[in-house]
Short mmCIF file of C-alpha atoms in Angstrom, two decimals:
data_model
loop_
_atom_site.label_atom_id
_atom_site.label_comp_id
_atom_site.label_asym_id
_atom_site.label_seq_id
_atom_site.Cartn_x
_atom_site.Cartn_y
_atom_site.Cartn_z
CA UNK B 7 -36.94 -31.92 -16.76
CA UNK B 8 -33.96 -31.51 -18.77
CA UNK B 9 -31.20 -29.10 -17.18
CA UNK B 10 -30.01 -26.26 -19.27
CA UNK B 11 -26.42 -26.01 -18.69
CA UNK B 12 -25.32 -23.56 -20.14
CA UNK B 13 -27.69 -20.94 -18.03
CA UNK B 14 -25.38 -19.13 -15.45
CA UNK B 15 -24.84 -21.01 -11.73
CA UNK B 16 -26.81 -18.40 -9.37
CA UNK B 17 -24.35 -16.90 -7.04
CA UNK B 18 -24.70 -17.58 -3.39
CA UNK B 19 -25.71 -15.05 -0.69
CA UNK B 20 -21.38 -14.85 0.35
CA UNK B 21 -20.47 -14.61 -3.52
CA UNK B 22 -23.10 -11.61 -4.13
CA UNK B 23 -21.86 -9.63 -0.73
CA UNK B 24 -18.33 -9.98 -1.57
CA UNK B 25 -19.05 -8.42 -5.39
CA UNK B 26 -21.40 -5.89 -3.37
CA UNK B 27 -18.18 -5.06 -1.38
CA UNK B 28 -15.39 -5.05 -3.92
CA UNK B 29 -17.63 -2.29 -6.41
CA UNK B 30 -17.92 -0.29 -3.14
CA UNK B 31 -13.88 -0.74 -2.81
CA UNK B 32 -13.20 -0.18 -6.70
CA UNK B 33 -15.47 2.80 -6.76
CA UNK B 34 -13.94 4.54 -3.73
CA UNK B 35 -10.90 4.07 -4.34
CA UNK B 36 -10.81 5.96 -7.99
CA UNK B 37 -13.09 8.93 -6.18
CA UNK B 38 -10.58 8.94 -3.28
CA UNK B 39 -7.99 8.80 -5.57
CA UNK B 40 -9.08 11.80 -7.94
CA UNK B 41 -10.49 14.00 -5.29
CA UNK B 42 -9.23 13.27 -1.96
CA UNK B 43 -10.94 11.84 0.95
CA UNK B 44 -12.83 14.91 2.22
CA UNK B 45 -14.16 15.65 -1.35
CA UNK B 46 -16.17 12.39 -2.01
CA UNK B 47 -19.69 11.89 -0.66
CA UNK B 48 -21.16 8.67 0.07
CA UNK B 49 -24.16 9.30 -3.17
CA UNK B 50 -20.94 9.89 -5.07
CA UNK B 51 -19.62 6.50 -3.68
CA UNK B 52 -22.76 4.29 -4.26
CA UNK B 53 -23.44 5.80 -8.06
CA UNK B 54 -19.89 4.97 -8.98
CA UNK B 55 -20.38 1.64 -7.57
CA UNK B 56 -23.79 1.31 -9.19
CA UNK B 57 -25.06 -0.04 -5.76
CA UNK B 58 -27.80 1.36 -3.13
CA UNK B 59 -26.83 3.48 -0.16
CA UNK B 60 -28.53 0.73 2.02
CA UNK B 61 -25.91 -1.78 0.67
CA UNK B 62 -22.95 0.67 1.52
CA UNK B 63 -24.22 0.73 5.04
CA UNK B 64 -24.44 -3.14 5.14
CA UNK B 65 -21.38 -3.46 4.53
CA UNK B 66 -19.15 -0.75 6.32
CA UNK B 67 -20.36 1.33 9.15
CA UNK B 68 -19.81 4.55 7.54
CA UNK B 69 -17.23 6.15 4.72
CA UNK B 70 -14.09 6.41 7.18
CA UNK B 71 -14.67 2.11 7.96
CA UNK B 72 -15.07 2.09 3.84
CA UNK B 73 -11.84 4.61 3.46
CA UNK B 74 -9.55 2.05 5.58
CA UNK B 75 -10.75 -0.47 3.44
CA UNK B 76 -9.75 0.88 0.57
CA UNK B 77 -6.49 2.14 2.37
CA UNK B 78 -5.81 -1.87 3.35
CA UNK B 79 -6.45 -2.81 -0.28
CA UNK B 80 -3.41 -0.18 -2.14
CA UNK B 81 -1.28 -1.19 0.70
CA UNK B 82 -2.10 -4.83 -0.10
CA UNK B 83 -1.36 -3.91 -4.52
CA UNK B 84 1.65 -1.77 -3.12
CA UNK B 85 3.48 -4.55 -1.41
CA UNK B 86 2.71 -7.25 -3.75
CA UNK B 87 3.56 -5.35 -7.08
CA UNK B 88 7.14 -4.74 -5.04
CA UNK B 89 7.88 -8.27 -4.60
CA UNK B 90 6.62 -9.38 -8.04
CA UNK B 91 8.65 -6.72 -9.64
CA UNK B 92 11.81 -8.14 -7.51
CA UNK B 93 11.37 -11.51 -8.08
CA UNK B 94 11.43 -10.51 -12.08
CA UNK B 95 14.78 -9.37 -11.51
CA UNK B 96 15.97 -12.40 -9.68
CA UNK B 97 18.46 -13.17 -8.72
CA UNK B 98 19.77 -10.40 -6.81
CA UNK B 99 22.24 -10.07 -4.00
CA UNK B 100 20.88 -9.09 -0.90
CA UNK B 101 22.39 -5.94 -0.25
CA UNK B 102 20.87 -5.09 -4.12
CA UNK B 103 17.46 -6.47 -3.00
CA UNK B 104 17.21 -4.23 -0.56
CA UNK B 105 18.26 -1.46 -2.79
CA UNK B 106 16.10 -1.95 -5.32
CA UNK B 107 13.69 -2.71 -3.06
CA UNK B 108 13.54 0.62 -1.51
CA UNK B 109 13.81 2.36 -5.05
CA UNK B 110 10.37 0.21 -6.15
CA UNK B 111 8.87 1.49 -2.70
CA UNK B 112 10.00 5.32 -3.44
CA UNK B 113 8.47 4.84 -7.24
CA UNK B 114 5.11 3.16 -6.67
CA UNK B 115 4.42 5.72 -4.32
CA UNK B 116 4.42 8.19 -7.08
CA UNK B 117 1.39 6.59 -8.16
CA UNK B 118 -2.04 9.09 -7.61
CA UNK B 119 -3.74 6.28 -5.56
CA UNK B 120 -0.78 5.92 -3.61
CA UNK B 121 -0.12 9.44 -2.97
CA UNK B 122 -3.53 10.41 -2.02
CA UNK B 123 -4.81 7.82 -0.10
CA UNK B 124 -2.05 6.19 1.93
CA UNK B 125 0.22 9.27 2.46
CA UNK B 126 -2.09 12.09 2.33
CA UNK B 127 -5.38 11.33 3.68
CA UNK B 128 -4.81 7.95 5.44
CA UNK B 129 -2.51 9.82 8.75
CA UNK B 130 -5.37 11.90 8.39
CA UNK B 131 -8.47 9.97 8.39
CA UNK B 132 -7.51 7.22 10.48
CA UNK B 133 -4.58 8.66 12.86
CA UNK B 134 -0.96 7.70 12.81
CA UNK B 135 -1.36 5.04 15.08
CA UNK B 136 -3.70 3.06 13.01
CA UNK B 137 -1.99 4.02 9.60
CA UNK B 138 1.46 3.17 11.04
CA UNK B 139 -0.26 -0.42 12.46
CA UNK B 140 -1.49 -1.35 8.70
CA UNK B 141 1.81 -0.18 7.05
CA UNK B 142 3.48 -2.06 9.19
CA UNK B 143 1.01 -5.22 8.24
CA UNK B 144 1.98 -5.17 5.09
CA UNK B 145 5.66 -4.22 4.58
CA UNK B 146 7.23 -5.05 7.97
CA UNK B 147 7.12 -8.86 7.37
CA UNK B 148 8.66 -8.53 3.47
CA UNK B 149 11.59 -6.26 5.10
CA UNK B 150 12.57 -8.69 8.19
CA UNK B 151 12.26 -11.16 5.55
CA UNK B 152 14.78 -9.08 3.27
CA UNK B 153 17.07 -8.85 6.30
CA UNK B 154 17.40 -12.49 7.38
CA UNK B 155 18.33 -12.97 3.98
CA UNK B 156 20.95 -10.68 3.77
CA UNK B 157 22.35 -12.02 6.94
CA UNK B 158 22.23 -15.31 6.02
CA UNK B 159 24.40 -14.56 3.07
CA UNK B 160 26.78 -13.02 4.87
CA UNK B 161 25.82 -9.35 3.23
CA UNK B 162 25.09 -7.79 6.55
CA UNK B 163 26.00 -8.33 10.41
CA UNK B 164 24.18 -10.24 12.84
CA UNK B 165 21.81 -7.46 14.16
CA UNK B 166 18.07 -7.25 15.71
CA UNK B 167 16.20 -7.71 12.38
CA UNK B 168 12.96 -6.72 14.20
CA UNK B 169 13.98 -3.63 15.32
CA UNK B 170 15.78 -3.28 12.02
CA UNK B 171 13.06 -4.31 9.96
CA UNK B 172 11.03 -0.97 11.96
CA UNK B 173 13.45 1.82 11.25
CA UNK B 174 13.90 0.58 7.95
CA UNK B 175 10.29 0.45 7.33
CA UNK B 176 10.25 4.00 9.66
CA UNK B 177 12.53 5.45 7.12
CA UNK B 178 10.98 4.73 4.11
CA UNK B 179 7.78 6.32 4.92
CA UNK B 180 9.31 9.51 5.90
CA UNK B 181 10.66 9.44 2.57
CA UNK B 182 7.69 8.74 1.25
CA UNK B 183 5.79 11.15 2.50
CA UNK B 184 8.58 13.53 1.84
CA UNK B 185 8.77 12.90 -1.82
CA UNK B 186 4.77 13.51 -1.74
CA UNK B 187 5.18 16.95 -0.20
CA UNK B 188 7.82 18.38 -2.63
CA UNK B 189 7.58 21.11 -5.15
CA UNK B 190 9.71 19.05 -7.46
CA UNK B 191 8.98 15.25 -6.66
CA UNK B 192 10.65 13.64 -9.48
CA UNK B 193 13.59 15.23 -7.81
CA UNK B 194 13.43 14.87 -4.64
CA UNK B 195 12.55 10.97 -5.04
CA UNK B 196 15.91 10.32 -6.67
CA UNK B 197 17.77 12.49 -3.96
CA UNK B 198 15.86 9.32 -1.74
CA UNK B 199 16.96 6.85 -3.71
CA UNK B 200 20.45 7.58 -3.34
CA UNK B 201 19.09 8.46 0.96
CA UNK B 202 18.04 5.01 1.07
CA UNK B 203 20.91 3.33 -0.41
CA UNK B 204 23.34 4.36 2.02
CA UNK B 205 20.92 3.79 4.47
CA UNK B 206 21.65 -0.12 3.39
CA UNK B 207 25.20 0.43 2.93
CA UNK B 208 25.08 2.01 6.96
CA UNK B 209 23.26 -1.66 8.12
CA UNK B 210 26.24 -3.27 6.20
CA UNK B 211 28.57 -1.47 7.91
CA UNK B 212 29.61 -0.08 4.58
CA UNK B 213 28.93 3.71 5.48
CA UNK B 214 31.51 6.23 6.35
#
């Protein structure tokens, strides 16, 4: 029996749940995006996703489990569109990292998905506690990272980067979520961008 190889490989059981989940992710995500959390229904959800209701419900326990998946997923983009963005501008000094850093922060937060799911609804839906913890996932590591840098090049004082690496990553939510809750948000993120850079210039000992 000859073997026609050009028909398409069947995809396994793993490969089909995993596309199952990702058009439930992709789908919410643009709904939760556009409307807001409370807005979206689960039919909503499952047409945009061109899936069955029964397959949402195999795969998250109900649309808050599917919300903080989505949630873990622009946190996840967030973060890694930062550091590709920084290492484009490479090489920078550290204390200029950690600038620009916190400007890239400040400005993909401007972004509707951004805005609407992690610093809107996401305290919301899931409690501070739990949208602090996956923040923290995702950007604490990146920031202590930033900081061990800068001290080993001499740019800032020995200092608990830990602890640091949490009021710096403290900091820029607040001014996150302050630039989300202004009349005038193109202005007040650049009155944070100039915030946060003294805010590095303080852990340099250059305020004053």
């Amino acid at each position: 029996m000859k073997v026609n190889d050009s028909a398409p490989a069947r995809r396994t059981q793993a490969e089909r749940t995993a596309a199952t989940r990702a058009q439930l992710i992709d789908a919410a995500r643009k709904l939760f995006s556009d409307k807001g959390f409370a807005e979206v229904s689960t039919q909503a959800i499952v047409a945009g996703a061109g899936v069955t209701r029964g397959a949402l419900y195999h795969q998250f326990s109900d649309k808050t489990d599917l919300f903080a998946a989505v949630y873990e997923q622009v946190e996840r983009d967030l973060v890694a569109d930062i550091a590709g963005q920084l290492a484009q501008r490479a090489p920078l000094d550290p204390l200029e990292a950690m600038r620009v850093g916190a400007r890239l922060f400040l400005d993909g937060c401007a972004a509707p998905d951004v805005q609407q799911i992690v610093l809107i609804d996401a305290p919301a839906v899931l409690g501070w506690d739990r949208w602090r913890e996956v923040g923290a996932r995702y950007g604490l590591g990146v920031i202590e990272a930033m900081l061990a840098n800068a001290v080993a090049e001499g740019a800032i004082p020995e200092q608990p980067l830990r602890a640091t690496a949490h009021v710096l990553l403290g900091a820029l939510d607040e001014a996150a979520l302050y630039v989300s809750r202004a009349t005038d948000r193109e202005r007040a993120r650049h009155e944070m961008h100039a915030v946060c850079d003294r805010l590095v210039d303080g852990i340099a000992g250059r305020g004053g």
